[in-house]
């Protein structure tokens, strides 16, 4: 198990993960990070505005940066111009 | 020992710990002296439970109900793929699975969120009390109705409220429930639950919860620490969560423990 912190940075400010949590491995942490980003963005969608300028950093208890996931990498957005008209 | 709850003090005898449950029952039911004595005389096996294992497993036939004496216990439901979700939180004085007296094969697991102490009360002893004392049977029934009412409110919160409102509602609920056992402190409540488990109980990811907690901290509404919630603005918390204590059914207004 790895004890890691998932720190969020986006337009509303920084939200450091002071407590952290246990993850099976880095892949598990990445999957949880992506799920977290998507849940934050889904709440923004419900409020009518989505801001993709954010990232989530995975760090260990010593503060070493292990990975960064940007919001744009957590979501596949299909632009409206890509819709084929019938 | 007085019957108010001090989270740092363990009850001295089984009468003391059963007094925790009697206090909860008497919040909503009227019992006579003979009925009170009968409850305080129930047999109880005291056990320490850790955070690594379910102390009641899904599908396990049980012959006892679990009274929470000290700590905090979560009730979990589970999907076929093993994913779990917290569907109830139980504090000292709660009989977490009183329903198991009539439904022996449980469909929920019980798991401590912090090292906790429970008292196992044999089903047969509980059944015998209900045969002898109809008022106790009614009080047990009433107690199960309260748990069902809380569960219904949680379902509404999950289906109709945003993240901030869910957190605010749960903190308000726990403030009322801890106050009813005399554990409300001047600036908050004991609430020994990890952020991961708290997020689970709220149907949120821990990342999303973290952002809400940061907002509450910055706006001086409430601060969650590993073992407690410091509450600085209870009216704001209640307003944010659209909290109305009616579903808790006759709990007194919160007063800090003296």
Short mmCIF file of N, CA and C in Angstrom, two decimals, chain B residues 34-149:
data_model
loop_
_atom_site.label_atom_id
_atom_site.label_comp_id
_atom_site.label_asym_id
_atom_site.label_seq_id
_atom_site.Cartn_x
_atom_site.Cartn_y
_atom_site.Cartn_z
N UNK B 34 -39.34 -0.58 36.39
CA UNK B 34 -39.09 -2.01 36.20
C UNK B 34 -38.51 -2.28 34.81
N UNK B 35 -39.04 -1.55 33.83
CA UNK B 35 -38.54 -1.73 32.46
C UNK B 35 -37.11 -1.21 32.33
N UNK B 36 -36.83 -0.09 32.99
CA UNK B 36 -35.46 0.45 32.96
C UNK B 36 -34.50 -0.55 33.60
N UNK B 37 -34.88 -1.12 34.73
CA UNK B 37 -34.02 -2.09 35.42
C UNK B 37 -33.78 -3.31 34.54
N UNK B 38 -34.83 -3.73 33.83
CA UNK B 38 -34.68 -4.91 32.96
C UNK B 38 -33.66 -4.64 31.86
N UNK B 39 -33.69 -3.45 31.28
CA UNK B 39 -32.71 -3.11 30.23
C UNK B 39 -31.30 -3.06 30.81
N UNK B 40 -31.17 -2.45 31.99
CA UNK B 40 -29.84 -2.32 32.60
C UNK B 40 -29.28 -3.67 33.05
N UNK B 41 -30.15 -4.68 33.12
CA UNK B 41 -29.71 -6.02 33.55
C UNK B 41 -29.43 -6.95 32.38
N UNK B 42 -29.52 -6.46 31.16
CA UNK B 42 -29.26 -7.31 30.00
C UNK B 42 -27.83 -7.85 30.06
N UNK B 43 -27.63 -9.10 29.62
CA UNK B 43 -26.25 -9.59 29.52
C UNK B 43 -25.53 -8.89 28.37
N UNK B 44 -24.23 -8.63 28.55
CA UNK B 44 -23.47 -7.93 27.51
C UNK B 44 -22.04 -8.45 27.49
N UNK B 45 -21.58 -8.79 26.28
CA UNK B 45 -20.19 -9.20 26.12
C UNK B 45 -19.43 -8.03 25.48
N UNK B 46 -18.46 -7.51 26.19
CA UNK B 46 -17.75 -6.32 25.70
C UNK B 46 -16.58 -6.75 24.83
N UNK B 47 -16.46 -6.13 23.63
CA UNK B 47 -15.40 -6.48 22.69
C UNK B 47 -14.75 -5.21 22.16
N UNK B 48 -13.47 -5.31 21.91
CA UNK B 48 -12.75 -4.23 21.24
C UNK B 48 -12.68 -4.61 19.75
N UNK B 49 -12.99 -3.68 18.86
CA UNK B 49 -12.95 -3.97 17.42
C UNK B 49 -12.01 -2.99 16.74
N UNK B 50 -11.28 -3.51 15.72
CA UNK B 50 -10.30 -2.66 15.03
C UNK B 50 -10.86 -2.19 13.69
N UNK B 51 -10.04 -1.43 12.97
CA UNK B 51 -10.52 -0.87 11.70
C UNK B 51 -10.17 -1.76 10.51
N UNK B 52 -9.53 -2.92 10.79
CA UNK B 52 -9.07 -3.77 9.69
C UNK B 52 -10.10 -4.81 9.27
N UNK B 53 -11.07 -5.09 10.12
CA UNK B 53 -11.99 -6.19 9.83
C UNK B 53 -13.45 -5.78 10.08
N UNK B 54 -14.37 -6.39 9.31
CA UNK B 54 -15.79 -6.28 9.65
C UNK B 54 -16.03 -7.06 10.93
N UNK B 55 -16.72 -6.48 11.90
CA UNK B 55 -17.05 -7.29 13.07
C UNK B 55 -18.43 -7.94 12.94
N UNK B 56 -19.19 -7.52 11.95
CA UNK B 56 -20.35 -8.29 11.49
C UNK B 56 -20.24 -8.32 9.97
N UNK B 57 -20.23 -9.54 9.39
CA UNK B 57 -20.04 -9.68 7.95
C UNK B 57 -21.37 -9.87 7.25
N UNK B 58 -21.41 -9.43 5.98
CA UNK B 58 -22.63 -9.59 5.19
C UNK B 58 -22.95 -11.08 5.04
N UNK B 59 -24.21 -11.44 5.29
CA UNK B 59 -24.64 -12.83 5.14
C UNK B 59 -24.40 -13.69 6.36
N UNK B 60 -23.69 -13.13 7.34
CA UNK B 60 -23.37 -13.91 8.54
C UNK B 60 -24.61 -14.06 9.43
N UNK B 61 -24.94 -15.29 9.82
CA UNK B 61 -26.04 -15.42 10.79
C UNK B 61 -25.55 -14.93 12.15
N UNK B 62 -26.29 -14.06 12.79
CA UNK B 62 -25.84 -13.53 14.08
C UNK B 62 -26.87 -13.84 15.16
N UNK B 63 -26.38 -13.98 16.37
CA UNK B 63 -27.28 -14.25 17.49
C UNK B 63 -27.19 -13.15 18.55
N UNK B 64 -26.67 -12.00 18.14
CA UNK B 64 -26.55 -10.89 19.08
C UNK B 64 -26.69 -9.58 18.31
N UNK B 65 -27.06 -8.53 19.02
CA UNK B 65 -27.05 -7.18 18.45
C UNK B 65 -25.88 -6.43 19.07
N UNK B 66 -25.38 -5.40 18.33
CA UNK B 66 -24.17 -4.70 18.76
C UNK B 66 -24.50 -3.28 19.24
N UNK B 67 -24.24 -3.05 20.51
CA UNK B 67 -24.37 -1.70 21.08
C UNK B 67 -23.01 -1.02 21.00
N UNK B 68 -22.97 0.17 20.42
CA UNK B 68 -21.71 0.90 20.33
C UNK B 68 -21.46 1.56 21.69
N UNK B 69 -20.33 1.24 22.27
CA UNK B 69 -19.98 1.78 23.59
C UNK B 69 -19.05 2.98 23.46
N UNK B 70 -18.07 2.84 22.57
CA UNK B 70 -17.09 3.91 22.41
C UNK B 70 -16.55 3.83 20.99
N UNK B 71 -16.32 4.97 20.36
CA UNK B 71 -15.80 4.97 18.99
C UNK B 71 -16.86 5.35 17.98
N UNK B 72 -16.70 4.88 16.76
CA UNK B 72 -17.63 5.19 15.67
C UNK B 72 -17.67 3.98 14.73
N UNK B 73 -18.88 3.61 14.33
CA UNK B 73 -19.07 2.41 13.51
C UNK B 73 -19.85 2.77 12.25
N UNK B 74 -19.43 2.21 11.12
CA UNK B 74 -20.14 2.41 9.85
C UNK B 74 -20.85 1.13 9.46
N UNK B 75 -22.03 1.31 8.88
CA UNK B 75 -22.74 0.17 8.30
C UNK B 75 -22.52 0.24 6.78
N UNK B 76 -22.07 -0.86 6.21
CA UNK B 76 -21.74 -0.89 4.78
C UNK B 76 -22.71 -1.77 4.01
N UNK B 77 -23.08 -1.32 2.82
CA UNK B 77 -23.73 -2.19 1.84
C UNK B 77 -22.69 -2.51 0.77
N UNK B 78 -22.88 -3.60 0.06
CA UNK B 78 -21.84 -4.04 -0.88
C UNK B 78 -22.43 -4.50 -2.20
N UNK B 79 -21.77 -4.12 -3.31
CA UNK B 79 -22.17 -4.60 -4.62
C UNK B 79 -21.55 -5.97 -4.88
N UNK B 80 -22.02 -6.65 -5.93
CA UNK B 80 -21.49 -7.98 -6.23
C UNK B 80 -19.99 -7.94 -6.53
N UNK B 81 -19.52 -6.81 -7.10
CA UNK B 81 -18.09 -6.74 -7.44
C UNK B 81 -17.22 -6.36 -6.24
N UNK B 82 -17.84 -6.27 -5.07
CA UNK B 82 -17.06 -5.99 -3.87
C UNK B 82 -17.01 -4.53 -3.49
N UNK B 83 -17.44 -3.63 -4.39
CA UNK B 83 -17.46 -2.21 -4.04
C UNK B 83 -18.45 -1.97 -2.91
N UNK B 84 -18.05 -1.12 -1.96
CA UNK B 84 -18.89 -0.91 -0.78
C UNK B 84 -19.24 0.54 -0.62
N UNK B 85 -20.32 0.79 0.07
CA UNK B 85 -20.73 2.15 0.39
C UNK B 85 -21.26 2.21 1.81
N UNK B 86 -20.94 3.31 2.51
CA UNK B 86 -21.43 3.49 3.87
C UNK B 86 -22.88 3.97 3.82
N UNK B 87 -23.77 3.26 4.50
CA UNK B 87 -25.19 3.63 4.49
C UNK B 87 -25.68 4.10 5.86
N UNK B 88 -24.83 4.03 6.87
CA UNK B 88 -25.21 4.55 8.20
C UNK B 88 -23.96 4.72 9.05
N UNK B 89 -24.02 5.65 9.97
CA UNK B 89 -22.95 5.83 10.96
C UNK B 89 -23.58 5.70 12.34
N UNK B 90 -22.89 4.98 13.21
CA UNK B 90 -23.44 4.73 14.56
C UNK B 90 -22.47 5.22 15.63
N UNK B 91 -22.99 5.98 16.55
CA UNK B 91 -22.19 6.59 17.62
C UNK B 91 -22.50 5.87 18.94
N UNK B 92 -21.74 6.14 19.98
CA UNK B 92 -22.01 5.48 21.27
C UNK B 92 -23.47 5.65 21.70
N UNK B 93 -24.03 4.54 22.18
CA UNK B 93 -25.44 4.55 22.59
C UNK B 93 -26.36 4.00 21.52
N UNK B 94 -25.86 3.86 20.29
CA UNK B 94 -26.69 3.27 19.22
C UNK B 94 -26.59 1.75 19.28
N UNK B 95 -27.71 1.08 19.11
CA UNK B 95 -27.70 -0.38 18.90
C UNK B 95 -27.70 -0.52 17.37
N UNK B 96 -26.48 -0.73 16.82
CA UNK B 96 -26.30 -0.57 15.38
C UNK B 96 -27.13 -1.54 14.54
N UNK B 97 -27.41 -2.71 15.08
CA UNK B 97 -28.16 -3.69 14.29
C UNK B 97 -29.27 -4.33 15.13
N UNK B 98 -30.05 -3.50 15.77
CA UNK B 98 -31.19 -4.02 16.55
C UNK B 98 -32.13 -4.82 15.65
N UNK B 99 -32.20 -4.39 14.36
CA UNK B 99 -33.06 -5.10 13.41
C UNK B 99 -32.67 -6.58 13.26
N UNK B 100 -31.42 -6.92 13.60
CA UNK B 100 -30.98 -8.31 13.42
C UNK B 100 -31.71 -9.26 14.37
N UNK B 101 -32.38 -8.72 15.39
CA UNK B 101 -33.16 -9.58 16.29
C UNK B 101 -34.27 -10.28 15.50
N UNK B 102 -34.80 -9.61 14.48
CA UNK B 102 -35.87 -10.21 13.67
C UNK B 102 -35.41 -10.59 12.26
N UNK B 103 -34.16 -10.24 11.89
CA UNK B 103 -33.62 -10.60 10.56
C UNK B 103 -32.19 -11.06 10.79
N UNK B 104 -32.05 -12.34 11.08
CA UNK B 104 -30.76 -12.83 11.60
C UNK B 104 -29.64 -12.82 10.58
N UNK B 105 -30.01 -13.04 9.28
CA UNK B 105 -28.95 -13.03 8.28
C UNK B 105 -28.83 -11.61 7.74
N UNK B 106 -27.77 -10.93 8.12
CA UNK B 106 -27.71 -9.49 7.88
C UNK B 106 -27.27 -9.20 6.45
N UNK B 107 -27.81 -8.12 5.90
CA UNK B 107 -27.43 -7.72 4.55
C UNK B 107 -26.51 -6.51 4.57
N UNK B 108 -26.05 -6.13 5.75
CA UNK B 108 -25.07 -5.05 5.87
C UNK B 108 -23.90 -5.54 6.72
N UNK B 109 -22.73 -4.97 6.46
CA UNK B 109 -21.58 -5.24 7.32
C UNK B 109 -21.42 -4.10 8.32
N UNK B 110 -20.87 -4.42 9.48
CA UNK B 110 -20.53 -3.39 10.46
C UNK B 110 -19.02 -3.34 10.59
N UNK B 111 -18.49 -2.12 10.58
CA UNK B 111 -17.04 -1.93 10.54
C UNK B 111 -16.71 -0.65 11.31
N UNK B 112 -15.73 -0.73 12.17
CA UNK B 112 -15.36 0.46 12.95
C UNK B 112 -14.53 1.42 12.08
N UNK B 113 -14.80 2.71 12.19
CA UNK B 113 -13.99 3.69 11.46
C UNK B 113 -12.80 4.15 12.29
N UNK B 114 -12.80 3.77 13.57
CA UNK B 114 -11.71 4.06 14.49
C UNK B 114 -11.75 2.92 15.50
N UNK B 115 -10.64 2.55 16.14
CA UNK B 115 -10.74 1.48 17.14
C UNK B 115 -11.87 1.78 18.12
N UNK B 116 -12.77 0.81 18.28
CA UNK B 116 -14.02 1.06 19.00
C UNK B 116 -14.31 -0.07 19.98
N UNK B 117 -15.23 0.19 20.88
CA UNK B 117 -15.69 -0.83 21.81
C UNK B 117 -17.18 -1.05 21.59
N UNK B 118 -17.54 -2.34 21.50
CA UNK B 118 -18.96 -2.67 21.34
C UNK B 118 -19.38 -3.63 22.45
N UNK B 119 -20.66 -3.72 22.67
CA UNK B 119 -21.20 -4.71 23.60
C UNK B 119 -22.16 -5.60 22.80
N UNK B 120 -21.90 -6.90 22.84
CA UNK B 120 -22.79 -7.84 22.16
C UNK B 120 -23.91 -8.25 23.11
N UNK B 121 -25.14 -7.98 22.68
CA UNK B 121 -26.31 -8.30 23.49
C UNK B 121 -27.03 -9.47 22.83
N UNK B 122 -27.18 -10.60 23.51
CA UNK B 122 -27.81 -11.77 22.88
C UNK B 122 -29.24 -11.48 22.41
N UNK B 123 -29.55 -11.94 21.20
CA UNK B 123 -30.91 -11.77 20.67
C UNK B 123 -31.95 -12.34 21.62
N UNK B 124 -31.65 -13.52 22.18
CA UNK B 124 -32.65 -14.18 23.00
C UNK B 124 -33.01 -13.32 24.21
N UNK B 125 -32.00 -12.65 24.78
CA UNK B 125 -32.27 -11.79 25.94
C UNK B 125 -33.13 -10.60 25.53
N UNK B 126 -32.87 -10.07 24.34
CA UNK B 126 -33.68 -8.94 23.85
C UNK B 126 -35.11 -9.39 23.58
N UNK B 127 -35.23 -10.58 22.97
CA UNK B 127 -36.58 -11.12 22.69
C UNK B 127 -37.35 -11.34 23.98
N UNK B 128 -36.67 -11.87 24.99
CA UNK B 128 -37.34 -12.15 26.26
C UNK B 128 -37.88 -10.85 26.88
N UNK B 129 -37.08 -9.78 26.76
CA UNK B 129 -37.56 -8.49 27.29
C UNK B 129 -38.84 -8.04 26.59
N UNK B 130 -38.88 -8.25 25.26
CA UNK B 130 -40.07 -7.79 24.53
C UNK B 130 -41.30 -8.63 24.89
N UNK B 131 -41.05 -9.93 25.23
CA UNK B 131 -42.18 -10.77 25.64
C UNK B 131 -42.72 -10.31 26.99
N UNK B 132 -41.82 -9.92 27.89
CA UNK B 132 -42.24 -9.56 29.25
C UNK B 132 -42.78 -8.13 29.34
N UNK B 133 -42.22 -7.23 28.50
CA UNK B 133 -42.55 -5.81 28.66
C UNK B 133 -42.96 -5.20 27.31
N UNK B 134 -44.23 -5.08 27.04
CA UNK B 134 -44.68 -4.48 25.76
C UNK B 134 -44.11 -3.08 25.53
N UNK B 135 -43.91 -2.31 26.61
CA UNK B 135 -43.37 -0.95 26.44
C UNK B 135 -41.95 -1.01 25.88
N UNK B 136 -41.19 -2.03 26.26
CA UNK B 136 -39.83 -2.17 25.72
C UNK B 136 -39.90 -2.59 24.26
N UNK B 137 -40.82 -3.48 23.93
CA UNK B 137 -41.00 -3.87 22.52
C UNK B 137 -41.32 -2.64 21.67
N UNK B 138 -42.19 -1.79 22.21
CA UNK B 138 -42.55 -0.57 21.49
C UNK B 138 -41.34 0.36 21.36
N UNK B 139 -40.54 0.45 22.43
CA UNK B 139 -39.36 1.32 22.40
C UNK B 139 -38.34 0.81 21.38
N UNK B 140 -38.16 -0.52 21.30
CA UNK B 140 -37.24 -1.08 20.30
C UNK B 140 -37.74 -0.78 18.89
N UNK B 141 -39.03 -0.95 18.71
CA UNK B 141 -39.64 -0.67 17.40
C UNK B 141 -39.41 0.80 17.02
N UNK B 142 -39.65 1.66 18.00
CA UNK B 142 -39.46 3.10 17.81
C UNK B 142 -38.02 3.40 17.42
N UNK B 143 -37.08 2.69 18.08
CA UNK B 143 -35.67 2.90 17.82
C UNK B 143 -35.31 2.52 16.38
N UNK B 144 -35.86 1.41 15.90
CA UNK B 144 -35.61 1.00 14.52
C UNK B 144 -36.20 2.00 13.52
N UNK B 145 -37.34 2.61 13.90
CA UNK B 145 -37.97 3.61 13.03
C UNK B 145 -37.06 4.84 12.89
N UNK B 146 -36.37 5.19 13.97
CA UNK B 146 -35.45 6.34 13.90
C UNK B 146 -34.33 6.05 12.90
N UNK B 147 -33.73 4.84 12.99
CA UNK B 147 -32.68 4.49 12.03
C UNK B 147 -33.20 4.52 10.60
N UNK B 148 -34.43 4.04 10.40
CA UNK B 148 -35.02 4.06 9.06
C UNK B 148 -35.24 5.49 8.57
N UNK B 149 -35.62 6.37 9.50
CA UNK B 149 -35.85 7.77 9.15
C UNK B 149 -34.54 8.44 8.73
#
